[in-house]
Amino acid sequence: MSEKRSSFTSKLGFVLAAAGSAVGLGNIWRFPYLAARYGGGIFLLVYIILTLTFGFSLMAAEIAIGRKTGQSPIGAFSALGKKYAAVGYIGAVIPALILPYYSVIGGWVLKYMVGFVTGEGAAMATDGYFGSYISSPSEPVAWFIVFITVTAFIVILGVDKGIEKVSKIMMPVLIALTIFIAVYTICTMENAIEGVKYYLLPDFKKFSFKTVVAAMGQLFYSLSIAMGIMITFGSYMKKDISIEKSIHQIEIFDTGVAFLAGLMIIPAVYSFSNGVDGMNAGPGLMFITLPKIFETMPGGSIIGVVFFVMVCFAALTSSISLMETVVAVFQDRFKMDRIKATLTVLVVSVVLGLISVFGYSIWADFTLFKMQMLDFFDFLTNSLMMPICALLTCVIVGYCIKPKTIIEELEIGGKFRSKLLFKVMICAVAPVCILLILLSSFGIIKI
Ligand code: TRP
C-alpha cells in the first residue's frame, strides 16, 4: 500500500516539476505573439501537430536518455559514447543564453506588477507607453537586475521548493484568471469574435515554411526540450514510472496554458487594432494588450495586480530552473562551490542581459541580421541552437545507439504504445524537417 502511494506521489512530483519548468513566459508571453504574427489558426494547428508527434518523440528520447544513464546532459551523452559529449555541451550552453533575456522580460513583468499595485494601471494602458518604457535607458535595467538577483538569491538559498509549493496554488489561479479574462474580452469587446476565428480557424493560405520554423522553435522553448533539461529531469525519475503517460500530461498542461493565453490576448488585439492588418505582433504584445483590457474591466486594476503577480511567479519558477541548470554545469565543470558558481552565473547573465536591454534603448540602432538584440538571442537559441541540438539527438538515437535501446528504457515503467511514431519521427521525419529548417535559417535554401 505505502509502496503504491509513494510511487504515485513521485510520479505526480515528476510531472509537476517538469510542468513547472515548462510553463512560464514561453506560454503566456511568447506563444500569443508568435501565433498572432504567424497566421493565427494555422500556427495553432501546426504547433499542436508538432507537439503530438515531434515534441513527444524528442521528449521521450531525452527523458529516456536521462533515466538510462542517470546523469545530466554532458555526462549522459558521454555515457552513450565519448564522441557524443559535444551534444551535451551545446545543450548546456542554451539555458545560459536564454536566462539573461528571459530575465529581461521577467523585469518587464515585475515593472507591470508594481505599476498595477501602485495604481499606474491607467497610464500603462495608454498608447505608446510600453514602447517609451523599454526605450528609456535606466528603468528597464533596474527591473531586470532586480528580477535576476531575486532569482540568484533563491538559487543560493535553495528555497525553490517553497516557491514550487506556492506555484502549485498559483498555477490554477493563473489558469482560472486567464479563462476569465478570455471570456470577458470575447463577450464584451467589439469584433473580438472575429479574432477568435482568426485564432482558431486555420487559413491554409497563410501557411508558410516560416510558420513551421516558428512553431518548432516555440515547441522546443515551451517544453524545455533540445537543451538537455529533460535529460536531467529523466535522471531523477524512478524506473517504475511510465514515461509516455508523464509526457502526455506535461504536453496537455503546457499546451493548454499556451492555448488559453492566446485566447486571452489574440481576440483582444484583433479588436483593438480593427483586424489583422493593424496588428503589430511583437514581444511587447502582452504588455500592450493586457493593460488595455484591464482598463476596460470593472475592477480591472485589482485583476491586473493579481494577474501580473501570477505571471511573475510563473516566470520566477522557470528562471530559477534555468539558473539552477547553468549553476550545476559551472559546479561540475569548474569545480566551483554553489555560491561562487551562482554569483558567476549572475554576473555573466547581467552582462549578457544588458545587451538585450540596451538593444531597445541606447543601442536601438544596432541590429544583428535585422533583429534587435533580444530578438537576436531568442532567434539564436530557438531557431539555430535548439534545432542543431535536436538534430544531433535524433541522429545519435536513430542511427548510433539505435531506437531499440531507448524504446527498451521507455518500456520499463509501462507499455510504450507509440513505438512506430517514435521510430519514424526520430529516424526520418524529424531530422529531415530540422535539416530543412536549418538550411533555410542559414539562407542556404529558399523555401
Ligand atoms: N519553458 C519555459 C517557458 O515556457 C522557458 C524555458 C526554456 C525554460 N528553457 C528552460 C525553463 C529551461 C526552465 C528550464 O517559459
Coordinates of C-alpha atoms and ligand atoms in Angstrom, one line a residue:
M1 CA 0.0 0.0 0.0
S2 CA 2.6 2.5 1.1
E3 CA 4.7 1.5 -1.9
K4 CA 2.0 2.3 -4.3
R5 CA 1.4 5.6 -2.6
S6 CA 4.9 6.7 -2.8
S7 CA 5.3 5.9 -6.4
F8 CA 2.1 7.8 -7.1
T9 CA 3.4 10.9 -5.4
S10 CA 6.7 10.7 -7.1
K11 CA 5.0 10.4 -10.5
L12 CA 2.9 13.4 -9.8
G13 CA 6.1 15.1 -8.5
F14 CA 7.9 14.4 -11.7
V15 CA 5.1 15.8 -13.9
L16 CA 4.7 18.9 -11.7
A17 CA 8.4 19.6 -11.6
A18 CA 8.6 19.2 -15.4
A19 CA 5.5 21.3 -15.9
G20 CA 6.7 24.0 -13.6
S21 CA 9.8 24.4 -15.7
A22 CA 7.8 24.2 -18.9
V23 CA 5.0 26.7 -18.0
G24 CA 6.4 30.1 -17.9
L25 CA 6.8 33.2 -20.0
G26 CA 7.0 31.0 -23.0
N27 CA 3.4 30.1 -22.7
I28 CA 2.0 33.5 -21.6
W29 CA 4.2 36.0 -23.4
R30 CA 5.8 34.2 -26.3
F31 CA 3.2 31.9 -27.7
P32 CA 0.4 34.5 -28.2
Y33 CA 2.6 37.0 -30.1
L34 CA 4.0 34.2 -32.3
A35 CA 0.5 32.9 -33.0
A36 CA -0.7 36.5 -33.8
R37 CA 2.3 37.0 -36.0
Y38 CA 2.3 33.8 -38.0
G39 CA -1.3 33.5 -39.1
G40 CA -3.4 32.6 -36.0
G41 CA -5.2 29.3 -36.6
I42 CA -2.6 27.9 -38.9
F43 CA 0.1 28.4 -36.4
L44 CA -2.0 26.8 -33.7
L45 CA -2.7 23.8 -35.9
V46 CA 1.0 23.3 -36.9
Y47 CA 2.0 23.8 -33.3
I48 CA -0.4 21.1 -31.9
I49 CA 0.6 18.6 -34.6
L50 CA 4.3 19.2 -33.9
T51 CA 3.7 18.8 -30.2
L52 CA 2.0 15.5 -30.5
T53 CA 4.5 14.0 -33.0
F54 CA 7.8 15.6 -32.9
G55 CA 7.7 17.1 -29.4
F56 CA 6.5 13.9 -28.0
S57 CA 9.3 11.8 -29.6
L58 CA 12.1 14.1 -28.7
M59 CA 10.9 14.5 -25.1
A60 CA 10.7 10.7 -24.8
A61 CA 14.2 10.3 -26.1
E62 CA 15.6 12.9 -23.7
I63 CA 13.9 11.6 -20.6
A64 CA 14.9 8.0 -21.5
I65 CA 18.5 9.0 -22.0
G66 CA 18.5 10.7 -18.7
R67 CA 16.9 7.8 -16.8
K68 CA 19.0 5.2 -18.5
T69 CA 22.3 7.0 -17.8
G70 CA 21.3 8.6 -14.5
Q71 CA 23.3 11.8 -15.4
S72 CA 22.8 15.3 -16.5
P73 CA 23.3 16.2 -20.2
I74 CA 27.1 16.3 -20.6
G75 CA 27.6 13.2 -18.6
A76 CA 24.7 11.5 -20.2
F77 CA 25.8 12.0 -23.7
S78 CA 29.4 10.9 -22.8
A79 CA 27.9 7.8 -21.2
L80 CA 26.3 6.9 -24.5
G81 CA 29.6 7.4 -26.2
K82 CA 32.6 9.6 -25.7
K83 CA 32.3 11.3 -29.1
Y84 CA 28.7 12.4 -28.3
A85 CA 29.7 14.7 -25.4
A86 CA 29.7 17.7 -27.6
V87 CA 25.9 17.5 -27.9
G88 CA 25.7 17.7 -24.2
Y89 CA 27.8 20.8 -24.2
I90 CA 25.6 22.5 -26.9
G91 CA 22.6 21.7 -24.8
A92 CA 24.2 23.1 -21.7
V93 CA 25.0 26.4 -23.3
I94 CA 21.4 27.1 -24.4
P95 CA 19.9 27.8 -21.0
A96 CA 22.9 30.1 -20.3
L97 CA 21.9 32.1 -23.3
I98 CA 18.2 32.0 -22.5
L99 CA 18.4 33.1 -18.9
P100 CA 19.6 36.6 -19.5
Y101 CA 17.0 37.7 -21.9
Y102 CA 14.3 35.7 -20.1
S103 CA 15.1 37.8 -17.0
V104 CA 14.8 41.0 -19.1
I105 CA 11.2 40.0 -19.9
G106 CA 10.9 39.0 -16.2
G107 CA 11.9 42.6 -15.4
W108 CA 9.1 43.9 -17.6
V109 CA 6.6 41.7 -15.8
L110 CA 7.9 43.0 -12.4
K111 CA 7.5 46.6 -13.6
Y112 CA 3.9 46.0 -14.7
M113 CA 3.1 44.2 -11.5
V114 CA 4.4 47.0 -9.3
G115 CA 2.7 49.5 -11.7
F116 CA -0.7 47.9 -11.1
V117 CA -0.1 47.8 -7.4
T118 CA 0.8 51.5 -7.2
G119 CA -2.2 52.5 -9.3
E120 CA -0.5 53.3 -12.6
G121 CA -2.7 50.9 -14.5
A122 CA -4.4 53.6 -16.5
A123 CA -1.1 55.1 -17.6
M124 CA 0.1 51.8 -18.7
A125 CA -2.9 51.3 -20.9
T126 CA -2.2 54.4 -23.0
D127 CA -0.8 54.0 -26.5
G128 CA 2.9 54.1 -26.7
Y129 CA 3.5 53.5 -23.0
F130 CA 5.3 50.2 -23.4
G131 CA 7.5 51.5 -26.3
S132 CA 8.6 54.5 -24.4
Y133 CA 9.2 52.4 -21.3
I134 CA 11.6 49.9 -22.9
S135 CA 13.4 52.7 -24.7
S136 CA 14.2 54.6 -21.6
P137 CA 17.8 53.9 -20.7
S138 CA 17.7 53.3 -17.0
E139 CA 14.4 51.9 -15.6
P140 CA 14.3 48.6 -17.5
V141 CA 17.9 48.0 -16.4
A142 CA 16.9 48.3 -12.8
W143 CA 13.9 45.9 -13.1
F144 CA 16.0 43.4 -15.0
I145 CA 18.7 43.4 -12.3
V146 CA 16.1 43.1 -9.5
F147 CA 14.5 40.1 -11.3
I148 CA 17.7 38.2 -11.9
T149 CA 19.1 39.0 -8.5
V150 CA 16.0 37.6 -6.8
T151 CA 16.4 34.5 -8.9
A152 CA 20.0 34.2 -7.9
F153 CA 19.1 34.6 -4.2
I154 CA 16.5 31.9 -4.3
V155 CA 19.0 29.6 -6.1
I156 CA 21.6 30.3 -3.4
L157 CA 19.2 29.9 -0.5
G158 CA 17.7 26.8 -2.2
V159 CA 14.2 27.9 -1.2
D160 CA 12.8 27.0 -4.6
K161 CA 10.9 24.1 -3.0
G162 CA 8.8 26.6 -1.1
I163 CA 8.3 28.5 -4.3
E164 CA 7.2 25.3 -6.0
K165 CA 4.6 24.8 -3.3
V166 CA 3.3 28.3 -3.8
S167 CA 3.2 27.9 -7.5
K168 CA 1.1 24.8 -7.2
I169 CA -1.6 27.2 -5.8
M170 CA -0.7 30.0 -8.2
M171 CA -0.9 27.9 -11.3
P172 CA -4.6 27.0 -11.0
V173 CA -5.4 30.6 -10.1
L174 CA -3.5 31.8 -13.2
I175 CA -5.3 29.4 -15.4
A176 CA -8.7 30.4 -13.9
L177 CA -7.9 34.1 -14.4
T178 CA -6.8 33.5 -18.0
I179 CA -10.1 31.8 -18.8
F180 CA -12.0 34.6 -17.1
I181 CA -10.1 37.3 -19.0
A182 CA -10.6 35.5 -22.3
V183 CA -14.3 35.1 -21.7
Y184 CA -14.7 38.6 -20.6
T185 CA -12.9 40.1 -23.7
I186 CA -14.7 37.9 -26.1
C187 CA -18.1 38.8 -24.6
T188 CA -17.6 42.5 -24.2
M189 CA -15.3 43.7 -27.0
E190 CA -16.4 44.6 -30.4
N191 CA -15.3 42.2 -33.1
A192 CA -13.5 40.0 -30.6
I193 CA -15.3 37.0 -32.0
E194 CA -13.6 37.7 -35.4
G195 CA -10.3 37.5 -33.5
V196 CA -11.4 34.2 -32.0
K197 CA -12.0 32.9 -35.6
Y198 CA -8.6 34.2 -36.6
Y199 CA -7.0 32.3 -33.8
L200 CA -9.0 29.0 -34.1
L201 CA -9.7 28.6 -37.8
P202 CA -6.7 27.7 -39.8
D203 CA -6.3 29.7 -43.0
F204 CA -4.2 27.5 -45.2
K205 CA -3.3 30.4 -47.4
K206 CA -1.3 31.8 -44.5
F207 CA 0.8 28.7 -44.3
S208 CA 4.5 29.2 -45.0
F209 CA 7.7 27.5 -44.0
K210 CA 8.2 30.2 -41.5
T211 CA 5.1 29.1 -39.7
V212 CA 6.8 25.7 -39.2
V213 CA 10.1 27.2 -38.1
A214 CA 8.5 29.5 -35.6
A215 CA 6.2 26.7 -34.3
M216 CA 9.1 24.3 -33.9
G217 CA 11.3 26.9 -32.1
Q218 CA 8.4 27.7 -29.8
L219 CA 7.8 24.0 -29.1
F220 CA 11.4 23.5 -28.0
Y221 CA 11.3 26.6 -25.9
S222 CA 8.0 25.9 -24.2
L223 CA 8.5 22.2 -23.4
S224 CA 12.1 23.0 -22.5
I225 CA 13.4 20.3 -24.9
A226 CA 16.5 20.2 -27.1
M227 CA 18.6 21.7 -24.4
G228 CA 19.3 18.8 -22.1
I229 CA 16.8 19.9 -19.4
M230 CA 14.6 16.8 -19.8
I231 CA 17.7 14.6 -19.6
T232 CA 18.4 16.0 -16.1
F233 CA 14.7 15.5 -15.2
G234 CA 14.8 12.0 -16.5
S235 CA 17.8 11.2 -14.4
Y236 CA 15.7 11.8 -11.3
M237 CA 12.9 9.7 -12.5
K238 CA 12.1 6.3 -11.0
K239 CA 12.2 3.2 -13.2
D240 CA 8.6 2.2 -12.4
I241 CA 7.0 5.4 -13.9
S242 CA 5.6 5.4 -17.4
I243 CA 7.5 8.0 -19.4
E244 CA 4.8 8.0 -22.1
K245 CA 2.0 8.9 -19.7
S246 CA 4.0 11.6 -18.0
I247 CA 4.8 13.2 -21.3
H248 CA 1.2 13.3 -22.3
Q249 CA 0.4 15.1 -19.0
I250 CA 3.1 17.6 -19.4
E251 CA 2.1 18.3 -23.0
I252 CA -1.5 18.8 -22.2
F253 CA -0.7 21.1 -19.4
D254 CA 1.9 23.2 -21.2
T255 CA -0.1 23.4 -24.5
G256 CA -3.3 24.1 -22.6
V257 CA -1.8 27.1 -20.8
A258 CA -0.4 28.5 -24.1
F259 CA -3.7 28.0 -25.8
L260 CA -5.6 29.9 -23.2
A261 CA -3.0 32.7 -23.2
G262 CA -3.6 33.0 -26.9
L263 CA -7.3 33.1 -26.4
M264 CA -6.9 35.8 -23.8
I265 CA -4.7 38.0 -25.9
I266 CA -5.4 37.5 -29.6
P267 CA -9.1 38.3 -29.9
A268 CA -8.4 41.4 -27.8
V269 CA -5.6 42.7 -30.0
Y270 CA -7.7 41.9 -33.0
S271 CA -10.4 44.1 -31.6
F272 CA -8.1 46.9 -30.6
S273 CA -6.4 47.0 -33.9
N274 CA -9.6 46.5 -36.1
G275 CA -8.4 43.4 -37.8
V276 CA -5.2 41.5 -38.7
D277 CA -3.7 44.3 -40.7
G278 CA -3.3 46.7 -37.9
M279 CA -2.0 44.0 -35.6
N280 CA 1.6 44.7 -34.5
A281 CA 2.6 41.4 -33.0
G282 CA 5.9 41.5 -31.3
P283 CA 7.5 40.8 -28.0
G284 CA 5.6 43.7 -26.4
L285 CA 2.2 42.3 -27.3
M286 CA 1.2 41.0 -23.8
F287 CA 2.3 44.2 -22.2
I288 CA 0.4 46.4 -24.6
T289 CA -2.9 44.5 -24.8
L290 CA -3.5 43.4 -21.2
P291 CA -3.4 46.8 -19.5
K292 CA -5.9 47.9 -22.1
I293 CA -8.2 45.0 -21.3
F294 CA -7.9 45.7 -17.6
E295 CA -8.6 49.3 -18.1
T296 CA -12.0 48.4 -19.7
M297 CA -13.0 45.9 -17.0
P298 CA -14.8 46.8 -13.8
G299 CA -12.3 46.1 -11.0
G300 CA -9.6 45.8 -13.7
S301 CA -6.9 47.3 -11.6
I302 CA -7.2 44.6 -9.0
I303 CA -7.4 41.9 -11.6
G304 CA -4.3 43.4 -13.2
V305 CA -2.4 43.2 -9.9
V306 CA -3.4 39.5 -9.3
F307 CA -2.7 38.6 -12.9
F308 CA 0.8 40.1 -13.0
V309 CA 1.7 38.6 -9.6
M310 CA 0.8 35.2 -11.1
V311 CA 2.8 35.7 -14.3
C312 CA 5.7 36.9 -12.1
F313 CA 5.6 33.6 -10.2
A314 CA 5.4 31.5 -13.4
A315 CA 8.4 33.5 -14.7
L316 CA 10.3 33.0 -11.5
T317 CA 9.8 29.3 -11.3
S318 CA 11.2 29.0 -14.8
S319 CA 14.0 31.4 -14.3
I320 CA 15.0 29.5 -11.2
S321 CA 15.2 26.2 -13.0
L322 CA 17.1 27.9 -15.9
M323 CA 19.7 29.3 -13.4
E324 CA 19.9 26.0 -11.5
T325 CA 20.8 24.3 -14.7
V326 CA 23.5 26.7 -15.6
V327 CA 24.8 26.7 -12.0
A328 CA 25.0 22.9 -12.0
V329 CA 27.1 23.0 -15.1
F330 CA 29.5 25.5 -13.6
Q331 CA 29.7 23.5 -10.4
D332 CA 30.5 20.3 -12.3
R333 CA 32.9 21.6 -14.9
F334 CA 34.8 24.3 -13.0
K335 CA 34.6 22.6 -9.6
M336 CA 33.2 25.8 -8.0
D337 CA 31.1 25.8 -4.9
R338 CA 27.5 26.7 -5.2
I339 CA 27.6 30.3 -4.1
K340 CA 30.6 31.1 -6.2
A341 CA 29.0 29.4 -9.2
T342 CA 25.7 31.2 -8.7
L343 CA 27.4 34.6 -8.4
T344 CA 29.5 33.9 -11.5
V345 CA 26.4 33.0 -13.4
L346 CA 24.7 36.1 -12.1
V347 CA 27.5 38.4 -13.3
V348 CA 27.7 36.8 -16.7
S349 CA 23.9 36.9 -17.1
V350 CA 23.7 40.5 -16.1
V351 CA 26.3 41.4 -18.8
L352 CA 24.5 39.4 -21.5
G353 CA 21.1 40.7 -20.4
L354 CA 22.2 44.3 -20.5
I355 CA 22.9 43.8 -24.2
S356 CA 19.3 42.8 -24.7
V357 CA 18.0 45.7 -22.5
F358 CA 20.1 48.3 -24.3
G359 CA 19.1 46.9 -27.6
Y360 CA 15.8 48.7 -27.1
S361 CA 17.2 51.9 -25.8
I362 CA 20.7 53.3 -26.2
W363 CA 21.8 50.8 -28.8
A364 CA 18.5 50.7 -30.6
D365 CA 20.2 51.5 -33.9
F366 CA 22.4 48.4 -33.7
T367 CA 20.8 45.3 -35.1
L368 CA 22.2 41.9 -36.0
F369 CA 20.7 40.3 -39.1
K370 CA 17.9 42.9 -38.9
M371 CA 17.0 41.9 -35.4
Q372 CA 17.0 43.8 -32.1
M373 CA 19.3 42.2 -29.6
L374 CA 16.6 40.5 -27.6
D375 CA 15.1 39.1 -30.7
F376 CA 18.5 38.0 -31.8
F377 CA 19.3 36.0 -28.7
D378 CA 15.8 34.5 -29.0
F379 CA 16.5 33.5 -32.6
L380 CA 20.0 32.2 -31.9
T381 CA 18.8 29.8 -29.2
N382 CA 15.3 28.8 -30.5
S383 CA 15.9 28.8 -34.3
L384 CA 19.5 27.7 -34.5
M385 CA 21.0 26.1 -31.4
M386 CA 18.0 24.1 -30.3
P387 CA 17.3 22.7 -33.8
I388 CA 21.0 21.7 -34.0
C389 CA 20.8 20.0 -30.6
A390 CA 17.6 18.3 -31.6
L391 CA 19.0 17.1 -34.9
L392 CA 22.1 15.6 -33.3
T393 CA 20.0 13.9 -30.6
C394 CA 17.8 12.4 -33.4
V395 CA 20.9 11.2 -35.3
I396 CA 22.5 9.7 -32.2
V397 CA 19.3 7.9 -31.1
G398 CA 18.2 6.9 -34.5
Y399 CA 21.5 5.8 -36.0
C400 CA 24.2 5.4 -33.5
I401 CA 22.8 3.9 -30.3
K402 CA 19.6 2.8 -32.3
P403 CA 16.0 3.5 -31.2
K404 CA 15.7 0.0 -29.8
T405 CA 18.0 0.9 -26.8
I406 CA 15.8 3.9 -26.0
I407 CA 12.5 2.0 -26.5
E408 CA 13.7 -0.6 -24.1
E409 CA 14.1 2.1 -21.5
L410 CA 10.7 3.6 -22.4
E411 CA 9.0 0.2 -21.8
I412 CA 10.4 -0.3 -18.3
G413 CA 7.7 1.7 -16.5
G414 CA 4.8 0.5 -18.6
K415 CA 3.8 -0.2 -22.2
F416 CA 5.1 2.2 -24.8
R417 CA 2.3 2.5 -27.3
S418 CA 3.9 4.9 -29.8
K419 CA 6.8 2.8 -31.0
L420 CA 6.2 3.3 -34.6
L421 CA 5.6 7.0 -34.3
F422 CA 8.8 7.3 -32.2
K423 CA 10.9 5.4 -34.8
V424 CA 9.5 7.2 -37.8
M425 CA 9.9 10.6 -36.1
I426 CA 13.4 10.2 -34.7
C427 CA 14.9 8.4 -37.7
A428 CA 13.3 10.1 -40.6
V429 CA 10.7 12.9 -40.3
A430 CA 12.3 15.0 -37.5
P431 CA 15.9 15.0 -38.9
V432 CA 14.8 15.9 -42.4
C433 CA 12.5 18.7 -41.2
I434 CA 15.1 20.1 -38.9
L435 CA 17.7 20.0 -41.6
L436 CA 15.5 21.9 -44.0
I437 CA 14.8 24.4 -41.3
L438 CA 18.4 24.9 -40.5
L439 CA 19.4 25.2 -44.2
S440 CA 16.7 27.8 -44.7
S441 CA 17.7 29.7 -41.5
F442 CA 21.2 30.0 -42.8
G443 CA 19.8 31.1 -46.1
I444 CA 21.3 28.1 -48.0
I445 CA 18.0 27.1 -49.4
K446 CA 14.9 29.1 -50.1
I447 CA 11.6 27.5 -49.2
Ligands
TRP1 N1 9.8 26.6 -20.9 C1 9.9 27.9 -20.3 C2 8.8 28.7 -20.6 O1 7.9 28.3 -21.3 C3 11.2 28.6 -20.7 C4 12.4 27.7 -20.6 C5 13.1 27.5 -21.7 C6 12.9 27.0 -19.5 N2 14.2 26.7 -21.3 C7 14.0 26.4 -20.0 C8 12.6 26.9 -18.2 C9 14.8 25.6 -19.1 C10 13.3 26.2 -17.4 C11 14.4 25.5 -17.8 O2 8.7 29.9 -20.2

